[in-house]
């Protein structure tokens, strides 16, 4: 049963402001005396900066400051986990987009003109551009300590004992990266305050990260740096850690000039410099019996980190544990290697490494199905986690393992799988040239932070009841478009028993709410929502006894508030929320509460990948129906069915929006979005030839199944949905195209050029 | 510098602009910042305006070219007190996520309905083809345009 007040159908709180054109994004912040900052960046990916002359730029009209590594007024360090990246290049250039100089001028045009006057010489060095060769002896070194940044493992059972298995399926999957393509580019307006403290207005998912790194840059305590999140025009992981870099640049220029500086990246720089979904090579080997039961899996994942660590190791940690899929398999060996190259800067992106490895494990599942003559759904039932076989790759017995089978049943039904497969087979019978296909993929995902990051898996919220019975709530998790504010408002209102329009939610201000960790990992609803509920619980402990008194009861047990009215089954007397709040104020009781959430402490052994990797998990899956034009290579997606184990729907419109948006973004990654590199330089840094889906590219139908079985750790039982909505789309599309072409496919994205190649009768690979 | 004058959301402005200033940069400079810069190359569509009633991408038009003409942005559609049926439909359908593409998309949607008072899904998709959205998958936006078209037709009959 749904708790009253959830999924009321009310529009999200920020929608009207945005639809009226009144929302203020980072570039809309205008301050008196504000300067405009630009970055001068290296066009080459590997070399030595041997000459840098900024004198002409300094003399250009309107220019107020030019900064290089030599006069940078702060700590020239970027690294969040590893100290391997300067803010401005001192000598070594490691990626195209490395920053050489910063310029602040009175107008953006003046700053841009001055940027063209900076003279630099970079003596080229050989670079590393193929992650498969980066660890070979003699490969050029991206970082002095070597190109292998870190390794992650799963060691479970003894895969070597499987070598006599009936079937061994082995392949190498080459999976492309992806540009986030948030419509609002990265940026910060840095505003020095009269008292020497700082206020930053930033487009970001993680204001607390910006605060920390800007404070480190300026050499200030974190209480002296305040970050206010501006309305954020999309994130998708791209605004997790990367926004700290333009923020540090803006702060540097503001420090040097003593004036506010707005630094907004132009699209081409944003695409070249900022983090991307990692390109990965996944070597996947599967041992199975003729019954279709998998005995063992061996996986090697090569993660192309680019030239700097950023959060690549954190992404790889998730790819590592996700690389087998939602299956209970006795013998598992995974080696995940995070490797430096001179390619694009790898980082967080919706799914955090899971979509890439899912493409491999789900392609392998379909190949196994074909090899043993089983249906793709059936092969997943045989191997999937279940109440009987509940152990995930990490060795954890999953309390909700039974939901995987349920999800398969609902996905099969809703997608019309059997009917569609029969129709495709009949069409082929009639016309052997017909090229239609259908593909399935499923995933398991920890919708919270991995054991390695559990210290950040927390959340805070401040809830304040005003004297007129309205409520202000400040939360530490961010709205980036996904609907977090709507979810927080609904949770707060439902917890108090009042109408959600009474609750005003405030976007993050780091001076007002506790550091709630990053808004990533699909954890906003759970970490923010639980924090809100903790505050609400404290407030209800004060309100309910007062309400009980009004109802003539001796104690608060059984008193509930619904739609702003308190009642109890034993009496017809009621009282309103406003009356009780008036009493609270009349008695001078504290009308505010700071709520807190932390996920449970977990044990995990990184040497074996065994233990409790995540606090809890969700299952998800997609069925994708395609038509392939063999002549042009064009893949048309006719229908997608998405199924998600969401625990509980908090705000239905937003949940559906996440699923629809995730599907279309996933189809973009799978079919059209290709990062074309020339020695590490992006050849398509714009939407002219980096093709994200438009309205013309969407499927005819997107069907949605939500499984609602509450998760004990979630607010009202809710889990997260932001990333699962994306993760298995690419894998299902790969399987659908493979089905249509009648041959193995081991690569993403499936651009028309590639599909034409795969469709040729003489193309390599088993039909 | 080139002297220009134009009507922006009913207000006439006169000023001198650089010959290479885009209409987008002019609008933002005079405080009409519902018009967004997502790429500056005419690809993303976040900068759309109505120029003499015709939907155009303002980053591809010089301010000087727009001299003597009428420019309308989302502010001309409606406001919180009196929203346009398209704005209401977008809000109620859940068609707004990050919102960056929305002001411009609403203007494109108005052009769709003007051309096709009862637009088909295909006509809406074609009409919104130049307005990239990375959040929604366009599904709810297409539904919202259909809803708004119905409401506008009913209002016409009243």
Short mmCIF file of C-alpha atoms in Angstrom, two decimals, chain A residues 9 11-12 14-25 27-28 30 108-109 178-185 231-234 236 267 349-350 479-482 652-654 656-658 660-662 664-665 668 673 685-688 690 692-696 698-700 702, chain B residues 20-21 25 28 31 33-41 43-46 74-75 77-84 86-88 90-103 106 121-122 124-140 142-143:
data_model
loop_
_atom_site.label_atom_id
_atom_site.label_comp_id
_atom_site.label_asym_id
_atom_site.label_seq_id
_atom_site.Cartn_x
_atom_site.Cartn_y
_atom_site.Cartn_z
CA UNK A 9 0.59 13.77 -9.35
CA UNK A 11 4.08 18.93 -10.75
CA UNK A 12 7.64 19.25 -9.52
CA UNK A 14 10.86 23.90 -10.07
CA UNK A 15 8.93 23.22 -13.28
CA UNK A 16 6.91 26.42 -13.51
CA UNK A 17 9.90 28.68 -12.85
CA UNK A 18 11.80 26.92 -15.58
CA UNK A 19 8.91 26.98 -18.04
CA UNK A 20 8.48 30.72 -17.55
CA UNK A 21 12.15 31.30 -18.36
CA UNK A 22 12.76 32.55 -14.83
CA UNK A 23 15.28 29.96 -13.63
CA UNK A 24 18.75 31.43 -13.15
CA UNK A 25 21.59 29.20 -14.29
CA UNK A 27 25.78 32.03 -16.80
CA UNK A 28 22.81 34.16 -15.72
CA UNK A 30 25.56 38.97 -13.02
CA UNK A 108 34.02 37.91 -22.67
CA UNK A 109 34.99 39.09 -26.15
CA UNK A 178 30.44 9.11 -24.11
CA UNK A 179 30.07 12.84 -23.71
CA UNK A 180 27.55 13.89 -21.06
CA UNK A 181 26.20 16.64 -23.28
CA UNK A 182 24.34 18.39 -20.48
CA UNK A 183 22.76 21.37 -22.24
CA UNK A 184 24.28 23.83 -19.77
CA UNK A 185 28.07 23.80 -20.00
CA UNK A 231 19.98 25.90 -11.12
CA UNK A 232 21.89 23.14 -12.84
CA UNK A 233 21.27 22.34 -16.47
CA UNK A 234 21.98 18.63 -16.43
CA UNK A 236 24.66 12.87 -15.57
CA UNK A 267 30.90 23.93 -25.71
CA UNK A 349 28.89 9.13 -16.08
CA UNK A 350 25.43 7.70 -15.35
CA UNK A 479 18.79 18.98 -8.11
CA UNK A 480 20.42 18.69 -11.52
CA UNK A 481 17.24 18.12 -13.48
CA UNK A 482 16.39 14.65 -12.26
CA UNK A 652 5.76 9.24 -10.47
CA UNK A 653 6.20 11.88 -13.18
CA UNK A 654 9.86 12.24 -12.28
CA UNK A 656 8.92 8.05 -15.60
CA UNK A 657 10.99 10.98 -16.82
CA UNK A 658 14.15 9.31 -15.56
CA UNK A 660 12.39 7.77 -20.67
CA UNK A 661 15.43 10.04 -20.54
CA UNK A 662 17.70 7.14 -19.61
CA UNK A 664 17.03 7.80 -25.08
CA UNK A 665 20.45 8.73 -23.67
CA UNK A 668 22.47 7.67 -28.16
CA UNK A 673 27.49 9.06 -30.09
CA UNK A 685 33.75 18.71 -30.08
CA UNK A 686 30.23 19.95 -30.85
CA UNK A 687 26.73 18.76 -31.62
CA UNK A 688 27.24 19.15 -35.38
CA UNK A 690 28.75 14.42 -32.05
CA UNK A 692 23.00 13.10 -29.40
CA UNK A 693 19.42 11.97 -30.01
CA UNK A 694 16.89 14.53 -31.17
CA UNK A 695 13.12 14.16 -31.05
CA UNK A 696 13.35 12.40 -34.43
CA UNK A 698 13.30 8.32 -30.25
CA UNK A 699 11.52 4.96 -30.34
CA UNK A 700 7.89 4.74 -31.35
CA UNK A 702 8.78 3.27 -24.47
CA UNK B 20 29.66 40.66 -35.26
CA UNK B 21 27.41 40.63 -32.18
CA UNK B 25 24.50 37.82 -27.14
CA UNK B 28 21.51 38.27 -22.95
CA UNK B 31 18.96 41.07 -19.59
CA UNK B 33 18.50 35.67 -20.18
CA UNK B 34 15.75 33.11 -20.71
CA UNK B 35 17.51 32.74 -24.06
CA UNK B 36 20.30 30.24 -23.42
CA UNK B 37 23.66 29.61 -25.01
CA UNK B 38 24.23 25.88 -25.27
CA UNK B 39 26.62 25.75 -28.19
CA UNK B 40 26.73 28.99 -30.19
CA UNK B 41 26.70 27.00 -33.43
CA UNK B 43 23.01 22.87 -33.07
CA UNK B 44 21.44 22.71 -29.61
CA UNK B 45 18.50 25.06 -30.11
CA UNK B 46 18.52 26.52 -26.59
CA UNK B 74 9.40 32.87 -23.70
CA UNK B 75 8.48 35.87 -21.53
CA UNK B 77 4.21 33.54 -23.96
CA UNK B 78 3.06 33.85 -20.38
CA UNK B 79 4.01 34.13 -16.77
CA UNK B 80 3.24 32.40 -13.48
CA UNK B 81 -0.04 34.30 -13.10
CA UNK B 82 -1.10 33.83 -16.72
CA UNK B 83 0.75 30.88 -18.18
CA UNK B 84 0.40 29.95 -21.82
CA UNK B 86 2.00 25.20 -23.54
CA UNK B 87 3.70 26.26 -20.31
CA UNK B 88 0.92 24.71 -18.24
CA UNK B 90 4.82 21.22 -19.99
CA UNK B 91 4.68 21.71 -16.23
CA UNK B 92 1.83 19.29 -15.64
CA UNK B 93 3.13 16.60 -17.97
CA UNK B 94 6.51 16.46 -16.24
CA UNK B 95 8.14 17.64 -19.47
CA UNK B 96 10.58 19.91 -17.63
CA UNK B 97 13.68 18.42 -16.02
CA UNK B 98 16.86 20.51 -15.97
CA UNK B 99 14.91 23.13 -17.91
CA UNK B 100 17.77 24.61 -19.91
CA UNK B 101 16.21 23.72 -23.28
CA UNK B 102 12.66 24.53 -22.25
CA UNK B 103 12.17 28.29 -22.93
CA UNK B 106 8.23 26.20 -25.93
CA UNK B 121 3.24 13.00 -33.13
CA UNK B 122 5.32 12.99 -36.30
CA UNK B 124 5.69 17.51 -33.29
CA UNK B 125 8.85 15.42 -33.55
CA UNK B 126 9.79 17.26 -36.74
CA UNK B 127 9.00 20.61 -35.16
CA UNK B 128 11.17 19.94 -32.10
CA UNK B 129 13.99 18.29 -34.06
CA UNK B 130 16.21 21.36 -33.64
CA UNK B 131 15.78 21.57 -29.86
CA UNK B 132 18.10 19.14 -28.12
CA UNK B 133 17.10 17.90 -24.68
CA UNK B 134 19.41 15.55 -22.80
CA UNK B 135 17.13 14.80 -19.85
CA UNK B 136 13.65 13.78 -20.89
CA UNK B 137 13.81 11.60 -23.97
CA UNK B 138 11.22 14.00 -25.47
CA UNK B 139 8.29 11.69 -24.59
CA UNK B 140 6.56 13.95 -22.11
CA UNK B 142 5.52 15.53 -27.19
CA UNK B 143 2.57 14.64 -24.95
#
